[in-house]
Amino acid sequence: MVAPCTAGTLAAVSSENAEPDNPGNPSGSSVPPSQDSPFQHENVDRDTAPQFVLPLVVRIEKTAPPARTDALETAARAVLTLLGDERSVGEGEWARAVSDWQDARIRKVVRRARGAEWRKASALPGITVTGRECEVRVFPPVPLDGWPKELAKLQVSGTDLEDPEPPAQPAAGVPVLWLSPEVEMSAGKAMAQAGHGAQLAWWELSDADRTEWAKAGFPLAVRSADAERWANLASSGLPVVRDAGFTEIEAGSRTVIADHPALHR
């Protein structure tokens, strides 16, 4: 699923837009624009800039599909892992691709693989992140029309997952990506939206808070908020993901609110 956005966007099955309430710096409020990017300039037109996509592949074997919440949390951690990787910053080998991706509409695509497909995808440059049982591999951004053939052939459908039992309450002090009770999303779409919420939180954090989160292994939880909690979160000033309405849900719908303890300081 492809999802374009102004300051970070996600999707899991088809094209869609999402954006935070306060886009600010198009590369994120805490992230200085790359001096090397040819697409970063004052009043940048993010729609006409060359477009890139961040591929994510979730492993879904027929006999042992992952639980829904595990998949959502693992996808979010995969996005953070790539953003925090030394190859994605400075003079790293992925830094230019990541910078140019953030200068344009930020697209993320979630596809599924199993068996030989998963092994072929795992051989490409990227990072595999493992949850309780779920595996998600994230790859450096690629041009929108320049997917590696091993990933281009993978399916975007078939990511409907379920939790065998309701997830437990998040542990105290753990960052939580709260899903809206007002919209319904497929598992694939929700994975991408959770990853976007994690990215917005990452952009808002200080360097010290990012380092601390990374050293801890990016602990986080993804949970559905009830109506009362959602109303309180919506007025809290925390980062909010808004959908553009190209797939599944109405344009402007708030899908995720990123609640990291450091953002309350």
CSV table of N, CA, C and O in Angstrom, one decimal, residues 145-220:
chain,number,residue,atom,x,y,z
A,145,ASP,N,9.0,4.7,-9.1
A,145,ASP,CA,9.0,3.8,-10.3
A,145,ASP,C,10.2,3.0,-10.4
A,145,ASP,O,10.5,2.4,-11.5
A,146,GLY,N,11.0,2.8,-9.3
A,146,GLY,CA,12.3,2.1,-9.4
A,146,GLY,C,12.4,1.0,-8.4
A,146,GLY,O,13.5,0.8,-7.8
A,147,TRP,N,11.3,0.2,-8.2
A,147,TRP,CA,11.4,-0.9,-7.2
A,147,TRP,C,12.3,-2.0,-7.7
A,147,TRP,O,12.3,-2.4,-8.8
A,148,PRO,N,13.1,-2.6,-6.7
A,148,PRO,CA,13.8,-3.8,-7.1
A,148,PRO,C,12.8,-4.9,-7.5
A,148,PRO,O,11.7,-5.0,-6.9
A,149,LYS,N,13.1,-5.7,-8.5
A,149,LYS,CA,12.2,-6.7,-8.9
A,149,LYS,C,11.7,-7.7,-7.9
A,149,LYS,O,10.6,-8.2,-7.9
A,150,GLU,N,12.6,-7.9,-6.9
A,150,GLU,CA,12.3,-8.9,-5.8
A,150,GLU,C,11.2,-8.3,-4.9
A,150,GLU,O,10.4,-9.1,-4.3
A,151,LEU,N,11.1,-7.0,-4.9
A,151,LEU,CA,10.0,-6.4,-4.1
A,151,LEU,C,8.8,-6.0,-4.9
A,151,LEU,O,7.6,-6.1,-4.4
A,152,ALA,N,9.0,-5.6,-6.1
A,152,ALA,CA,7.9,-5.2,-7.0
A,152,ALA,C,6.9,-6.3,-7.2
A,152,ALA,O,5.7,-6.0,-7.4
A,153,LYS,N,7.3,-7.6,-7.2
A,153,LYS,CA,6.4,-8.7,-7.4
A,153,LYS,C,5.6,-9.1,-6.2
A,153,LYS,O,4.6,-9.9,-6.3
A,154,LEU,N,5.9,-8.5,-5.0
A,154,LEU,CA,5.2,-8.9,-3.8
A,154,LEU,C,3.8,-8.3,-3.8
A,154,LEU,O,3.6,-7.2,-4.3
A,155,GLN,N,2.9,-9.0,-3.1
A,155,GLN,CA,1.5,-8.6,-3.0
A,155,GLN,C,1.3,-7.6,-1.9
A,155,GLN,O,2.0,-7.6,-0.9
A,156,VAL,N,0.4,-6.6,-2.1
A,156,VAL,CA,0.0,-5.7,-1.1
A,156,VAL,C,-1.2,-6.1,-0.3
A,156,VAL,O,-1.5,-5.6,0.8
A,157,SER,N,-1.9,-7.0,-0.9
A,157,SER,CA,-3.1,-7.5,-0.2
A,157,SER,C,-2.8,-8.7,0.6
A,157,SER,O,-1.7,-9.2,0.6
A,158,GLY,N,-3.8,-9.2,1.4
A,158,GLY,CA,-3.6,-10.4,2.2
A,158,GLY,C,-2.9,-10.2,3.5
A,158,GLY,O,-2.3,-11.1,4.1
A,159,THR,N,-3.0,-8.9,4.0
A,159,THR,CA,-2.4,-8.6,5.3
A,159,THR,C,-3.4,-8.4,6.4
A,159,THR,O,-3.2,-7.7,7.3
A,160,ASP,N,-4.5,-9.1,6.3
A,160,ASP,CA,-5.6,-9.1,7.3
A,160,ASP,C,-5.2,-10.0,8.4
A,160,ASP,O,-5.2,-11.2,8.3
A,161,LEU,N,-4.8,-9.4,9.5
A,161,LEU,CA,-4.4,-10.2,10.7
A,161,LEU,C,-5.3,-9.9,11.9
A,161,LEU,O,-6.0,-8.9,12.0
A,162,GLU,N,-5.2,-10.9,12.8
A,162,GLU,CA,-6.0,-10.7,14.0
A,162,GLU,C,-5.2,-11.0,15.3
A,162,GLU,O,-4.2,-11.7,15.2
A,163,ASP,N,-5.6,-10.5,16.4
A,163,ASP,CA,-5.0,-10.8,17.7
A,163,ASP,C,-5.8,-12.0,18.3
A,163,ASP,O,-7.0,-11.9,18.4
A,164,PRO,N,-5.0,-13.0,18.7
A,164,PRO,CA,-5.7,-14.1,19.3
A,164,PRO,C,-6.4,-13.8,20.6
A,164,PRO,O,-7.4,-14.4,21.0
A,165,GLU,N,-6.0,-12.7,21.3
A,165,GLU,CA,-6.6,-12.2,22.5
A,165,GLU,C,-6.3,-10.7,22.6
A,165,GLU,O,-5.3,-10.2,22.0
A,166,PRO,N,-7.1,-9.9,23.3
A,166,PRO,CA,-6.9,-8.5,23.4
A,166,PRO,C,-5.5,-8.2,24.0
A,166,PRO,O,-5.0,-8.9,25.0
A,167,PRO,N,-4.8,-7.3,23.4
A,167,PRO,CA,-3.4,-6.9,24.0
A,167,PRO,C,-3.5,-6.3,25.4
A,167,PRO,O,-4.5,-5.7,25.7
A,168,ALA,N,-2.5,-6.6,26.2
A,168,ALA,CA,-2.4,-6.1,27.5
A,168,ALA,C,-2.3,-4.6,27.6
A,168,ALA,O,-1.9,-4.0,26.6
A,169,GLN,N,-2.5,-4.0,28.7
A,169,GLN,CA,-2.3,-2.6,28.9
A,169,GLN,C,-0.8,-2.3,28.7
A,169,GLN,O,0.1,-3.1,29.1
A,170,PRO,N,-0.4,-1.2,28.0
A,170,PRO,CA,1.0,-0.8,27.8
A,170,PRO,C,1.7,-0.6,29.2
A,170,PRO,O,1.1,-0.2,30.2
A,171,ALA,N,2.9,-1.0,29.3
A,171,ALA,CA,3.7,-0.9,30.5
A,171,ALA,C,3.9,0.6,30.7
A,171,ALA,O,4.0,1.4,29.8
A,172,ALA,N,4.1,1.0,32.0
A,172,ALA,CA,4.3,2.4,32.4
A,172,ALA,C,5.5,2.9,31.7
A,172,ALA,O,6.6,2.3,31.7
A,173,GLY,N,5.5,4.1,31.2
A,173,GLY,CA,6.6,4.8,30.6
A,173,GLY,C,7.0,4.4,29.2
A,173,GLY,O,7.9,4.9,28.6
A,174,VAL,N,6.2,3.4,28.6
A,174,VAL,CA,6.5,3.0,27.2
A,174,VAL,C,5.7,3.9,26.2
A,174,VAL,O,4.5,4.2,26.4
A,175,PRO,N,6.4,4.4,25.2
A,175,PRO,CA,5.7,5.2,24.2
A,175,PRO,C,4.5,4.4,23.6
A,175,PRO,O,4.7,3.2,23.3
A,176,VAL,N,3.4,5.1,23.4
A,176,VAL,CA,2.2,4.4,22.8
A,176,VAL,C,1.8,5.2,21.6
A,176,VAL,O,1.7,6.4,21.5
A,177,LEU,N,1.5,4.4,20.5
A,177,LEU,CA,0.9,4.9,19.3
A,177,LEU,C,-0.6,4.5,19.4
A,177,LEU,O,-0.9,3.4,19.3
A,178,TRP,N,-1.4,5.5,19.6
A,178,TRP,CA,-2.8,5.3,19.8
A,178,TRP,C,-3.6,5.4,18.5
A,178,TRP,O,-3.5,6.3,17.8
A,179,LEU,N,-4.3,4.3,18.2
A,179,LEU,CA,-5.1,4.2,17.0
A,179,LEU,C,-6.5,4.8,17.3
A,179,LEU,O,-7.1,4.7,18.4
A,180,SER,N,-7.0,5.5,16.3
A,180,SER,CA,-8.3,6.2,16.5
A,180,SER,C,-9.5,5.2,16.6
A,180,SER,O,-9.5,4.2,15.9
A,181,PRO,N,-10.4,5.4,17.5
A,181,PRO,CA,-11.6,4.6,17.6
A,181,PRO,C,-12.6,5.0,16.6
A,181,PRO,O,-13.7,4.3,16.5
A,182,GLU,N,-12.4,6.0,15.8
A,182,GLU,CA,-13.4,6.6,14.9
A,182,GLU,C,-13.2,6.0,13.5
A,182,GLU,O,-14.1,6.2,12.7
A,183,VAL,N,-12.2,5.3,13.2
A,183,VAL,CA,-12.0,4.8,11.9
A,183,VAL,C,-11.6,3.3,11.9
A,183,VAL,O,-10.9,2.9,12.9
A,184,GLU,N,-11.9,2.5,10.9
A,184,GLU,CA,-11.5,1.2,10.8
A,184,GLU,C,-10.4,1.0,9.7
A,184,GLU,O,-10.6,1.6,8.7
A,185,MET,N,-9.4,0.3,10.0
A,185,MET,CA,-8.3,0.1,9.0
A,185,MET,C,-7.9,-1.4,8.9
A,185,MET,O,-8.0,-2.1,9.9
A,186,SER,N,-7.6,-1.8,7.7
A,186,SER,CA,-7.0,-3.1,7.5
A,186,SER,C,-5.7,-3.2,8.3
A,186,SER,O,-5.1,-2.2,8.6
A,187,ALA,N,-5.2,-4.4,8.5
A,187,ALA,CA,-4.0,-4.6,9.2
A,187,ALA,C,-2.8,-3.9,8.5
A,187,ALA,O,-2.0,-3.3,9.1
A,188,GLY,N,-2.8,-4.1,7.2
A,188,GLY,CA,-1.7,-3.5,6.4
A,188,GLY,C,-1.7,-2.0,6.5
A,188,GLY,O,-0.6,-1.4,6.7
A,189,LYS,N,-2.8,-1.4,6.4
A,189,LYS,CA,-2.9,0.1,6.4
A,189,LYS,C,-2.5,0.5,7.8
A,189,LYS,O,-1.8,1.5,8.0
A,190,ALA,N,-3.0,-0.2,8.8
A,190,ALA,CA,-2.7,0.2,10.2
A,190,ALA,C,-1.2,0.1,10.5
A,190,ALA,O,-0.6,0.9,11.3
A,191,MET,N,-0.6,-0.9,9.9
A,191,MET,CA,0.9,-1.1,10.1
A,191,MET,C,1.6,0.2,9.6
A,191,MET,O,2.5,0.7,10.2
A,192,ALA,N,1.2,0.6,8.4
A,192,ALA,CA,1.8,1.8,7.8
A,192,ALA,C,1.5,3.1,8.6
A,192,ALA,O,2.4,3.9,8.9
A,193,GLN,N,0.3,3.2,9.1
A,193,GLN,CA,-0.1,4.4,9.9
A,193,GLN,C,0.7,4.4,11.2
A,193,GLN,O,1.1,5.4,11.7
A,194,ALA,N,0.9,3.2,11.8
A,194,ALA,CA,1.6,3.1,13.1
A,194,ALA,C,3.1,3.6,12.8
A,194,ALA,O,3.7,4.3,13.7
A,195,GLY,N,3.6,3.1,11.7
A,195,GLY,CA,5.0,3.5,11.4
A,195,GLY,C,5.1,5.0,11.2
A,195,GLY,O,6.1,5.6,11.6
A,196,HIS,N,4.1,5.6,10.6
A,196,HIS,CA,4.1,7.1,10.4
A,196,HIS,C,4.0,7.8,11.8
A,196,HIS,O,4.7,8.8,12.0
A,197,GLY,N,3.2,7.3,12.7
A,197,GLY,CA,3.1,7.9,14.0
A,197,GLY,C,4.4,7.8,14.7
A,197,GLY,O,4.8,8.8,15.4
A,198,ALA,N,5.1,6.7,14.6
A,198,ALA,CA,6.4,6.6,15.2
A,198,ALA,C,7.4,7.6,14.6
A,198,ALA,O,8.2,8.1,15.3
A,199,GLN,N,7.3,7.8,13.3
A,199,GLN,CA,8.3,8.7,12.7
A,199,GLN,C,8.0,10.1,13.1
A,199,GLN,O,8.9,10.9,13.3
A,200,LEU,N,6.7,10.5,13.3
A,200,LEU,CA,6.4,11.8,13.8
A,200,LEU,C,7.0,12.1,15.2
A,200,LEU,O,7.5,13.1,15.5
A,201,ALA,N,6.8,11.0,16.0
A,201,ALA,CA,7.4,11.1,17.4
A,201,ALA,C,8.9,11.3,17.3
A,201,ALA,O,9.5,12.1,18.0
A,202,TRP,N,9.6,10.5,16.5
A,202,TRP,CA,11.0,10.6,16.3
A,202,TRP,C,11.4,12.0,15.9
A,202,TRP,O,12.4,12.6,16.4
A,203,TRP,N,10.7,12.6,15.0
A,203,TRP,CA,11.1,14.0,14.5
A,203,TRP,C,10.9,15.0,15.7
A,203,TRP,O,11.7,16.0,15.7
A,204,GLU,N,10.0,14.8,16.6
A,204,GLU,CA,9.8,15.7,17.6
A,204,GLU,C,10.7,15.6,18.8
A,204,GLU,O,10.8,16.6,19.6
A,205,LEU,N,11.4,14.5,18.9
A,205,LEU,CA,12.3,14.3,20.1
A,205,LEU,C,13.6,15.0,19.9
A,205,LEU,O,14.1,15.3,18.8
A,206,SER,N,14.2,15.3,21.1
A,206,SER,CA,15.6,15.8,21.1
A,206,SER,C,16.6,14.7,20.7
A,206,SER,O,16.2,13.5,20.7
A,207,ASP,N,17.8,15.1,20.4
A,207,ASP,CA,18.8,14.1,20.1
A,207,ASP,C,19.0,13.2,21.2
A,207,ASP,O,19.2,12.0,21.1
A,208,ALA,N,19.0,13.7,22.4
A,208,ALA,CA,19.3,12.9,23.6
A,208,ALA,C,18.2,11.9,23.8
A,208,ALA,O,18.4,10.7,24.1
A,209,ASP,N,16.9,12.3,23.6
A,209,ASP,CA,15.8,11.4,23.8
A,209,ASP,C,15.8,10.3,22.7
A,209,ASP,O,15.4,9.2,22.9
A,210,ARG,N,16.2,10.7,21.5
A,210,ARG,CA,16.3,9.7,20.4
A,210,ARG,C,17.3,8.7,20.7
A,210,ARG,O,17.1,7.5,20.5
A,211,THR,N,18.5,9.1,21.2
A,211,THR,CA,19.6,8.2,21.5
A,211,THR,C,19.1,7.2,22.6
A,211,THR,O,19.4,6.0,22.5
A,212,GLU,N,18.4,7.8,23.6
A,212,GLU,CA,18.0,6.9,24.7
A,212,GLU,C,17.0,5.9,24.2
A,212,GLU,O,17.0,4.7,24.6
A,213,TRP,N,16.1,6.3,23.3
A,213,TRP,CA,15.0,5.4,22.8
A,213,TRP,C,15.7,4.3,21.9
A,213,TRP,O,15.4,3.1,22.0
A,214,ALA,N,16.7,4.7,21.1
A,214,ALA,CA,17.4,3.8,20.3
A,214,ALA,C,18.1,2.7,21.1
A,214,ALA,O,18.1,1.5,20.8
A,215,LYS,N,18.9,3.2,22.1
A,215,LYS,CA,19.7,2.3,22.9
A,215,LYS,C,18.8,1.3,23.6
A,215,LYS,O,19.2,0.1,23.9
A,216,ALA,N,17.5,1.6,23.9
A,216,ALA,CA,16.6,0.7,24.6
A,216,ALA,C,16.0,-0.2,23.6
A,216,ALA,O,15.2,-1.1,24.0
A,217,GLY,N,16.2,-0.1,22.3
A,217,GLY,CA,15.6,-1.0,21.3
A,217,GLY,C,14.3,-0.5,20.8
A,217,GLY,O,13.5,-1.3,20.3
A,218,PHE,N,14.0,0.8,20.9
A,218,PHE,CA,12.7,1.4,20.5
A,218,PHE,C,11.5,0.7,21.1
A,218,PHE,O,10.6,0.2,20.4
A,219,PRO,N,11.4,0.6,22.4
A,219,PRO,CA,10.2,0.0,23.0
A,219,PRO,C,9.0,0.9,22.7
A,219,PRO,O,9.1,2.1,22.7
A,220,LEU,N,7.9,0.3,22.3
A,220,LEU,CA,6.7,1.0,22.1
A,220,LEU,C,5.5,0.0,22.1
A,220,LEU,O,5.7,-1.2,22.0
